[in-house]
Amino acid sequence: MTFVVTDNCVRCKYTDCVEVCPVDCFYEGPNFLVIHPDECIDCALCEPECPANAIFSEDEVPKGQEIYIELNAELAEKWPNISARHDPLPDAKEWDGVPNKLQYLER
């Protein structure tokens, strides 16, 4: 089982989760983070650290957001690894909670 970064991370990109990951399985794109499913050890440390509540266990991904399971796996192969916390995107607070942000995902 793996954890998955979902819709609410798009255009927010808080990195509090990265800081607690013991295996550095997060990867960073322009406006989104993903978890590499083959590297995640299912420790669940990242989930409560996400201020945007965008991380879920693979079997608990919210209905309608299942596409993010595939996106995490695909984009983790393309994007660089991130292992340290940094500031979220400048307008993260305005985007936090906005639904259906897949259209804004920059690859």
mmCIF file of N, CA and C in Angstrom:
data_model
loop_
_atom_site.group_PDB
_atom_site.id
_atom_site.type_symbol
_atom_site.label_atom_id
_atom_site.label_comp_id
_atom_site.label_asym_id
_atom_site.label_seq_id
_atom_site.Cartn_x
_atom_site.Cartn_y
_atom_site.Cartn_z
ATOM 1 N N MET A 1 0.851 -1.179 0.000
ATOM 2 C CA MET A 1 0.000 0.000 0.000
ATOM 3 C C MET A 1 0.896 1.242 0.000
ATOM 4 N N THR A 2 0.388 2.285 -0.562
ATOM 5 C CA THR A 2 1.129 3.538 -0.628
ATOM 6 C C THR A 2 0.202 4.692 -0.260
ATOM 7 N N PHE A 3 0.803 5.819 -0.021
ATOM 8 C CA PHE A 3 0.033 7.035 0.174
ATOM 9 C C PHE A 3 0.059 7.830 -1.120
ATOM 10 N N VAL A 4 -0.968 8.659 -1.313
ATOM 11 C CA VAL A 4 -1.163 9.370 -2.567
ATOM 12 C C VAL A 4 -1.446 10.844 -2.267
ATOM 13 N N VAL A 5 -0.788 11.717 -3.019
ATOM 14 C CA VAL A 5 -1.075 13.148 -2.932
ATOM 15 C C VAL A 5 -2.201 13.432 -3.924
ATOM 16 N N THR A 6 -3.229 14.139 -3.464
ATOM 17 C CA THR A 6 -4.431 14.333 -4.277
ATOM 18 C C THR A 6 -4.678 15.803 -4.602
ATOM 19 N N ASP A 7 -5.857 16.061 -5.095
ATOM 20 C CA ASP A 7 -6.276 17.331 -5.689
ATOM 21 C C ASP A 7 -5.928 18.589 -4.893
ATOM 22 N N ASN A 8 -6.096 18.574 -3.597
ATOM 23 C CA ASN A 8 -5.929 19.825 -2.861
ATOM 24 C C ASN A 8 -4.479 20.303 -2.777
ATOM 25 N N CYS A 9 -3.529 19.470 -3.164
ATOM 26 C CA CYS A 9 -2.135 19.914 -3.185
ATOM 27 C C CYS A 9 -1.844 20.813 -4.387
ATOM 28 N N VAL A 10 -2.604 20.638 -5.462
ATOM 29 C CA VAL A 10 -2.371 21.424 -6.675
ATOM 30 C C VAL A 10 -2.477 22.915 -6.346
ATOM 31 N N ARG A 11 -1.474 23.659 -6.721
ATOM 32 C CA ARG A 11 -1.358 25.110 -6.542
ATOM 33 C C ARG A 11 -1.180 25.523 -5.080
ATOM 34 N N CYS A 12 -0.978 24.567 -4.195
ATOM 35 C CA CYS A 12 -0.652 24.869 -2.792
ATOM 36 C C CYS A 12 0.786 24.450 -2.524
ATOM 37 N N LYS A 13 1.052 23.160 -2.697
ATOM 38 C CA LYS A 13 2.385 22.564 -2.555
ATOM 39 C C LYS A 13 3.043 22.881 -1.218
ATOM 40 N N TYR A 14 2.311 22.589 -0.156
ATOM 41 C CA TYR A 14 2.921 22.658 1.174
ATOM 42 C C TYR A 14 3.913 21.502 1.265
ATOM 43 N N THR A 15 5.014 21.696 1.931
ATOM 44 C CA THR A 15 6.034 20.643 1.980
ATOM 45 C C THR A 15 6.291 20.133 3.398
ATOM 46 N N ASP A 16 5.375 20.370 4.303
ATOM 47 C CA ASP A 16 5.506 19.867 5.670
ATOM 48 C C ASP A 16 5.643 18.339 5.668
ATOM 49 N N CYS A 17 4.952 17.691 4.756
ATOM 50 C CA CYS A 17 4.969 16.235 4.639
ATOM 51 C C CYS A 17 6.356 15.702 4.278
ATOM 52 N N VAL A 18 7.051 16.434 3.461
ATOM 53 C CA VAL A 18 8.381 16.028 2.993
ATOM 54 C C VAL A 18 9.353 15.905 4.158
ATOM 55 N N GLU A 19 9.225 16.827 5.063
ATOM 56 C CA GLU A 19 10.139 16.908 6.204
ATOM 57 C C GLU A 19 10.097 15.668 7.100
ATOM 58 N N VAL A 20 8.958 15.013 7.172
ATOM 59 C CA VAL A 20 8.815 13.868 8.076
ATOM 60 C C VAL A 20 8.986 12.513 7.399
ATOM 61 N N CYS A 21 9.133 12.508 6.095
ATOM 62 C CA CYS A 21 9.237 11.244 5.361
ATOM 63 C C CYS A 21 10.586 10.582 5.616
ATOM 64 N N PRO A 22 10.591 9.367 6.181
ATOM 65 C CA PRO A 22 11.851 8.701 6.505
ATOM 66 C C PRO A 22 12.570 8.107 5.291
ATOM 67 N N VAL A 23 11.882 8.004 4.148
ATOM 68 C CA VAL A 23 12.497 7.390 2.967
ATOM 69 C C VAL A 23 12.592 8.344 1.773
ATOM 70 N N ASP A 24 12.295 9.602 1.979
ATOM 71 C CA ASP A 24 12.405 10.618 0.916
ATOM 72 C C ASP A 24 11.714 10.179 -0.378
ATOM 73 N N CYS A 25 10.440 9.829 -0.280
ATOM 74 C CA CYS A 25 9.718 9.347 -1.460
ATOM 75 C C CYS A 25 8.860 10.418 -2.135
ATOM 76 N N PHE A 26 9.075 11.689 -1.778
ATOM 77 C CA PHE A 26 8.334 12.780 -2.407
ATOM 78 C C PHE A 26 9.102 13.338 -3.596
ATOM 79 N N TYR A 27 8.344 13.728 -4.609
ATOM 80 C CA TYR A 27 8.903 14.317 -5.819
ATOM 81 C C TYR A 27 8.136 15.601 -6.101
ATOM 82 N N GLU A 28 8.862 16.595 -6.636
ATOM 83 C CA GLU A 28 8.309 17.940 -6.734
ATOM 84 C C GLU A 28 8.192 18.421 -8.175
ATOM 85 N N GLY A 29 6.970 18.860 -8.511
ATOM 86 C CA GLY A 29 6.720 19.497 -9.791
ATOM 87 C C GLY A 29 6.511 20.977 -9.591
ATOM 88 N N PRO A 30 6.166 21.695 -10.647
ATOM 89 C CA PRO A 30 6.002 23.148 -10.552
ATOM 90 C C PRO A 30 4.976 23.602 -9.513
ATOM 91 N N ASN A 31 3.851 22.876 -9.412
ATOM 92 C CA ASN A 31 2.820 23.314 -8.468
ATOM 93 C C ASN A 31 2.123 22.149 -7.760
ATOM 94 N N PHE A 32 2.863 21.056 -7.551
ATOM 95 C CA PHE A 32 2.266 19.849 -6.980
ATOM 96 C C PHE A 32 3.382 18.930 -6.490
ATOM 97 N N LEU A 33 3.093 18.131 -5.499
ATOM 98 C CA LEU A 33 4.006 17.090 -5.020
ATOM 99 C C LEU A 33 3.383 15.734 -5.303
ATOM 100 N N VAL A 34 4.232 14.723 -5.455
ATOM 101 C CA VAL A 34 3.735 13.356 -5.593
ATOM 102 C C VAL A 34 4.570 12.430 -4.715
ATOM 103 N N ILE A 35 4.011 11.259 -4.448
ATOM 104 C CA ILE A 35 4.697 10.215 -3.691
ATOM 105 C C ILE A 35 4.983 9.065 -4.647
ATOM 106 N N HIS A 36 6.222 8.599 -4.632
ATOM 107 C CA HIS A 36 6.592 7.461 -5.477
ATOM 108 C C HIS A 36 6.046 6.193 -4.811
ATOM 109 N N PRO A 37 5.134 5.479 -5.485
ATOM 110 C CA PRO A 37 4.498 4.322 -4.853
ATOM 111 C C PRO A 37 5.449 3.173 -4.541
ATOM 112 N N ASP A 38 6.543 3.062 -5.280
ATOM 113 C CA ASP A 38 7.490 1.973 -5.028
ATOM 114 C C ASP A 38 8.465 2.294 -3.905
ATOM 115 N N GLU A 39 8.494 3.548 -3.480
ATOM 116 C CA GLU A 39 9.403 3.960 -2.410
ATOM 117 C C GLU A 39 8.697 4.184 -1.079
ATOM 118 N N CYS A 40 7.407 4.458 -1.131
ATOM 119 C CA CYS A 40 6.622 4.700 0.084
ATOM 120 C C CYS A 40 6.564 3.420 0.911
ATOM 121 N N ILE A 41 6.835 3.552 2.197
ATOM 122 C CA ILE A 41 6.804 2.384 3.095
ATOM 123 C C ILE A 41 5.522 2.330 3.933
ATOM 124 N N ASP A 42 4.555 3.175 3.585
ATOM 125 C CA ASP A 42 3.243 3.146 4.240
ATOM 126 C C ASP A 42 3.338 3.453 5.735
ATOM 127 N N CYS A 43 4.235 4.348 6.101
ATOM 128 C CA CYS A 43 4.410 4.671 7.523
ATOM 129 C C CYS A 43 3.343 5.636 8.039
ATOM 130 N N ALA A 44 2.692 6.364 7.119
ATOM 131 C CA ALA A 44 1.600 7.285 7.453
ATOM 132 C C ALA A 44 2.045 8.557 8.169
ATOM 133 N N LEU A 45 3.326 8.817 8.253
ATOM 134 C CA LEU A 45 3.790 10.038 8.932
ATOM 135 C C LEU A 45 3.418 11.299 8.161
ATOM 136 N N CYS A 46 3.348 11.219 6.855
ATOM 137 C CA CYS A 46 3.078 12.400 6.033
ATOM 138 C C CYS A 46 1.628 12.877 6.125
ATOM 139 N N GLU A 47 0.713 11.953 6.222
ATOM 140 C CA GLU A 47 -0.713 12.281 6.159
ATOM 141 C C GLU A 47 -1.138 13.356 7.167
ATOM 142 N N PRO A 48 -0.830 13.227 8.453
ATOM 143 C CA PRO A 48 -1.277 14.255 9.397
ATOM 144 C C PRO A 48 -0.493 15.571 9.285
ATOM 145 N N GLU A 49 0.648 15.557 8.606
ATOM 146 C CA GLU A 49 1.460 16.766 8.465
ATOM 147 C C GLU A 49 0.990 17.683 7.348
ATOM 148 N N CYS A 50 0.155 17.197 6.460
ATOM 149 C CA CYS A 50 -0.291 17.986 5.312
ATOM 150 C C CYS A 50 -1.330 19.022 5.731
ATOM 151 N N PRO A 51 -0.987 20.313 5.673
ATOM 152 C CA PRO A 51 -1.936 21.350 6.075
ATOM 153 C C PRO A 51 -3.166 21.418 5.168
ATOM 154 N N ALA A 52 -3.030 20.904 3.947
ATOM 155 C CA ALA A 52 -4.137 20.955 2.985
ATOM 156 C C ALA A 52 -4.977 19.677 2.996
ATOM 157 N N ASN A 53 -4.634 18.724 3.863
ATOM 158 C CA ASN A 53 -5.352 17.448 3.913
ATOM 159 C C ASN A 53 -5.472 16.818 2.529
ATOM 160 N N ALA A 54 -4.340 16.760 1.820
ATOM 161 C CA ALA A 54 -4.327 16.261 0.453
ATOM 162 C C ALA A 54 -3.693 14.883 0.317
ATOM 163 N N ILE A 55 -3.268 14.276 1.420
ATOM 164 C CA ILE A 55 -2.602 12.970 1.359
ATOM 165 C C ILE A 55 -3.512 11.907 1.962
ATOM 166 N N PHE A 56 -3.669 10.818 1.197
ATOM 167 C CA PHE A 56 -4.544 9.732 1.627
ATOM 168 C C PHE A 56 -3.873 8.398 1.345
ATOM 169 N N SER A 57 -4.227 7.414 2.132
ATOM 170 C CA SER A 57 -3.836 6.050 1.825
ATOM 171 C C SER A 57 -4.483 5.690 0.488
ATOM 172 N N GLU A 58 -3.784 4.884 -0.296
ATOM 173 C CA GLU A 58 -4.275 4.535 -1.630
ATOM 174 C C GLU A 58 -5.703 4.002 -1.609
ATOM 175 N N ASP A 59 -6.053 3.250 -0.593
ATOM 176 C CA ASP A 59 -7.400 2.682 -0.522
ATOM 177 C C ASP A 59 -8.429 3.641 0.079
ATOM 178 N N GLU A 60 -8.001 4.857 0.415
ATOM 179 C CA GLU A 60 -8.921 5.851 0.972
ATOM 180 C C GLU A 60 -8.957 7.147 0.162
ATOM 181 N N VAL A 61 -8.423 7.108 -1.056
ATOM 182 C CA VAL A 61 -8.450 8.291 -1.923
ATOM 183 C C VAL A 61 -9.917 8.661 -2.151
ATOM 184 N N PRO A 62 -10.252 9.947 -1.988
ATOM 185 C CA PRO A 62 -11.650 10.359 -2.144
ATOM 186 C C PRO A 62 -12.224 9.999 -3.522
ATOM 187 N N LYS A 63 -13.488 9.673 -3.520
ATOM 188 C CA LYS A 63 -14.191 9.330 -4.759
ATOM 189 C C LYS A 63 -14.013 10.471 -5.763
ATOM 190 N N GLY A 64 -13.717 10.114 -6.981
ATOM 191 C CA GLY A 64 -13.517 11.101 -8.041
ATOM 192 C C GLY A 64 -12.074 11.564 -8.174
ATOM 193 N N GLN A 65 -11.206 11.159 -7.238
ATOM 194 C CA GLN A 65 -9.806 11.570 -7.297
ATOM 195 C C GLN A 65 -8.864 10.384 -7.552
ATOM 196 N N GLU A 66 -9.410 9.274 -7.981
ATOM 197 C CA GLU A 66 -8.608 8.083 -8.221
ATOM 198 C C GLU A 66 -7.519 8.302 -9.277
ATOM 199 N N ILE A 67 -7.716 9.244 -10.182
ATOM 200 C CA ILE A 67 -6.713 9.558 -11.209
ATOM 201 C C ILE A 67 -5.371 9.928 -10.575
ATOM 202 N N TYR A 68 -5.407 10.443 -9.361
ATOM 203 C CA TYR A 68 -4.178 10.850 -8.686
ATOM 204 C C TYR A 68 -3.292 9.655 -8.301
ATOM 205 N N ILE A 69 -3.859 8.480 -8.198
ATOM 206 C CA ILE A 69 -3.048 7.288 -7.933
ATOM 207 C C ILE A 69 -2.097 7.085 -9.104
ATOM 208 N N GLU A 70 -2.619 7.143 -10.316
ATOM 209 C CA GLU A 70 -1.802 7.008 -11.518
ATOM 210 C C GLU A 70 -0.854 8.187 -11.685
ATOM 211 N N LEU A 71 -1.334 9.381 -11.422
ATOM 212 C CA LEU A 71 -0.501 10.577 -11.583
ATOM 213 C C LEU A 71 0.701 10.568 -10.649
ATOM 214 N N ASN A 72 0.512 10.128 -9.408
ATOM 215 C CA ASN A 72 1.635 10.052 -8.479
ATOM 216 C C ASN A 72 2.712 9.124 -9.035
ATOM 217 N N ALA A 73 2.311 7.957 -9.511
ATOM 218 C CA ALA A 73 3.274 6.992 -10.048
ATOM 219 C C ALA A 73 3.965 7.535 -11.294
ATOM 220 N N GLU A 74 3.210 8.122 -12.188
ATOM 221 C CA GLU A 74 3.766 8.641 -13.444
ATOM 222 C C GLU A 74 4.728 9.810 -13.211
ATOM 223 N N LEU A 75 4.294 10.785 -12.426
ATOM 224 C CA LEU A 75 5.090 11.999 -12.256
ATOM 225 C C LEU A 75 6.298 11.789 -11.350
ATOM 226 N N ALA A 76 6.227 10.822 -10.446
ATOM 227 C CA ALA A 76 7.383 10.525 -9.590
ATOM 228 C C ALA A 76 8.562 10.015 -10.413
ATOM 229 N N GLU A 77 8.288 9.464 -11.568
ATOM 230 C CA GLU A 77 9.349 8.984 -12.459
ATOM 231 C C GLU A 77 9.984 10.127 -13.250
ATOM 232 N N LYS A 78 9.317 11.273 -13.295
ATOM 233 C CA LYS A 78 9.785 12.396 -14.125
ATOM 234 C C LYS A 78 10.347 13.559 -13.311
ATOM 235 N N TRP A 79 9.792 13.779 -12.150
ATOM 236 C CA TRP A 79 10.146 14.956 -11.365
ATOM 237 C C TRP A 79 11.299 14.673 -10.416
ATOM 238 N N PRO A 80 12.006 15.740 -9.973
ATOM 239 C CA PRO A 80 13.113 15.548 -9.033
ATOM 240 C C PRO A 80 12.634 15.247 -7.612
ATOM 241 N N ASN A 81 13.445 14.497 -6.916
ATOM 242 C CA ASN A 81 13.182 14.166 -5.520
ATOM 243 C C ASN A 81 13.304 15.415 -4.662
ATOM 244 N N ILE A 82 12.481 15.488 -3.635
ATOM 245 C CA ILE A 82 12.550 16.589 -2.670
ATOM 246 C C ILE A 82 12.653 15.973 -1.282
ATOM 247 N N SER A 83 13.561 16.490 -0.473
ATOM 248 C CA SER A 83 13.746 15.906 0.859
ATOM 249 C C SER A 83 13.792 16.947 1.971
ATOM 250 N N ALA A 84 13.577 18.212 1.611
ATOM 251 C CA ALA A 84 13.588 19.271 2.626
ATOM 252 C C ALA A 84 12.378 20.175 2.448
ATOM 253 N N ARG A 85 11.887 20.658 3.549
ATOM 254 C CA ARG A 85 10.733 21.564 3.554
ATOM 255 C C ARG A 85 11.145 22.928 3.022
ATOM 256 N N HIS A 86 10.225 23.556 2.284
ATOM 257 C CA HIS A 86 10.392 24.954 1.887
ATOM 258 C C HIS A 86 9.030 25.621 1.876
ATOM 259 N N ASP A 87 8.989 26.897 1.630
ATOM 260 C CA ASP A 87 7.729 27.641 1.676
ATOM 261 C C ASP A 87 6.759 27.144 0.611
ATOM 262 N N PRO A 88 5.459 27.180 0.920
ATOM 263 C CA PRO A 88 4.466 26.800 -0.088
ATOM 264 C C PRO A 88 4.405 27.860 -1.184
ATOM 265 N N LEU A 89 3.625 27.598 -2.188
ATOM 266 C CA LEU A 89 3.446 28.590 -3.246
ATOM 267 C C LEU A 89 2.844 29.868 -2.658
ATOM 268 N N PRO A 90 3.159 31.020 -3.235
ATOM 269 C CA PRO A 90 2.732 32.298 -2.644
ATOM 270 C C PRO A 90 1.225 32.434 -2.434
ATOM 271 N N ASP A 91 0.431 31.868 -3.317
ATOM 272 C CA ASP A 91 -1.025 31.996 -3.186
ATOM 273 C C ASP A 91 -1.679 30.702 -2.684
ATOM 274 N N ALA A 92 -0.921 29.913 -1.949
ATOM 275 C CA ALA A 92 -1.424 28.624 -1.451
ATOM 276 C C ALA A 92 -2.694 28.771 -0.623
ATOM 277 N N LYS A 93 -2.751 29.762 0.227
ATOM 278 C CA LYS A 93 -3.938 29.925 1.088
ATOM 279 C C LYS A 93 -5.202 30.168 0.271
ATOM 280 N N GLU A 94 -5.072 30.914 -0.830
ATOM 281 C CA GLU A 94 -6.245 31.168 -1.676
ATOM 282 C C GLU A 94 -6.721 29.905 -2.398
ATOM 283 N N TRP A 95 -5.793 28.998 -2.700
ATOM 284 C CA TRP A 95 -6.134 27.779 -3.429
ATOM 285 C C TRP A 95 -6.516 26.619 -2.525
ATOM 286 N N ASP A 96 -6.171 26.688 -1.263
ATOM 287 C CA ASP A 96 -6.479 25.611 -0.328
ATOM 288 C C ASP A 96 -7.989 25.445 -0.219
ATOM 289 N N GLY A 97 -8.479 24.274 -0.565
ATOM 290 C CA GLY A 97 -9.913 23.988 -0.471
ATOM 291 C C GLY A 97 -10.689 24.194 -1.756
ATOM 292 N N VAL A 98 -10.063 24.766 -2.773
ATOM 293 C CA VAL A 98 -10.733 24.928 -4.068
ATOM 294 C C VAL A 98 -10.867 23.539 -4.696
ATOM 295 N N PRO A 99 -12.064 23.145 -5.086
ATOM 296 C CA PRO A 99 -12.241 21.796 -5.643
ATOM 297 C C PRO A 99 -11.820 21.703 -7.114
ATOM 298 N N ASN A 100 -11.618 20.478 -7.558
ATOM 299 C CA ASN A 100 -11.386 20.174 -8.973
ATOM 300 C C ASN A 100 -10.222 20.949 -9.585
ATOM 301 N N LYS A 101 -9.039 20.800 -8.994
ATOM 302 C CA LYS A 101 -7.871 21.557 -9.445
ATOM 303 C C LYS A 101 -6.997 20.806 -10.455
ATOM 304 N N LEU A 102 -7.407 19.631 -10.870
ATOM 305 C CA LEU A 102 -6.601 18.860 -11.807
ATOM 306 C C LEU A 102 -6.244 19.668 -13.058
ATOM 307 N N GLN A 103 -7.160 20.482 -13.511
ATOM 308 C CA GLN A 103 -6.929 21.295 -14.716
ATOM 309 C C GLN A 103 -5.775 22.283 -14.553
ATOM 310 N N TYR A 104 -5.389 22.578 -13.314
ATOM 311 C CA TYR A 104 -4.308 23.530 -13.046
ATOM 312 C C TYR A 104 -2.960 22.851 -12.800
ATOM 313 N N LEU A 105 -2.948 21.536 -12.821
ATOM 314 C CA LEU A 105 -1.717 20.789 -12.566
ATOM 315 C C LEU A 105 -0.727 21.038 -13.708
ATOM 316 N N GLU A 106 0.449 21.539 -13.340
ATOM 317 C CA GLU A 106 1.508 21.769 -14.322
ATOM 318 C C GLU A 106 2.438 20.575 -14.308
ATOM 319 N N ARG A 107 2.639 20.012 -15.475
ATOM 320 C CA ARG A 107 3.481 18.817 -15.569
ATOM 321 C C ARG A 107 4.858 19.219 -15.962
#
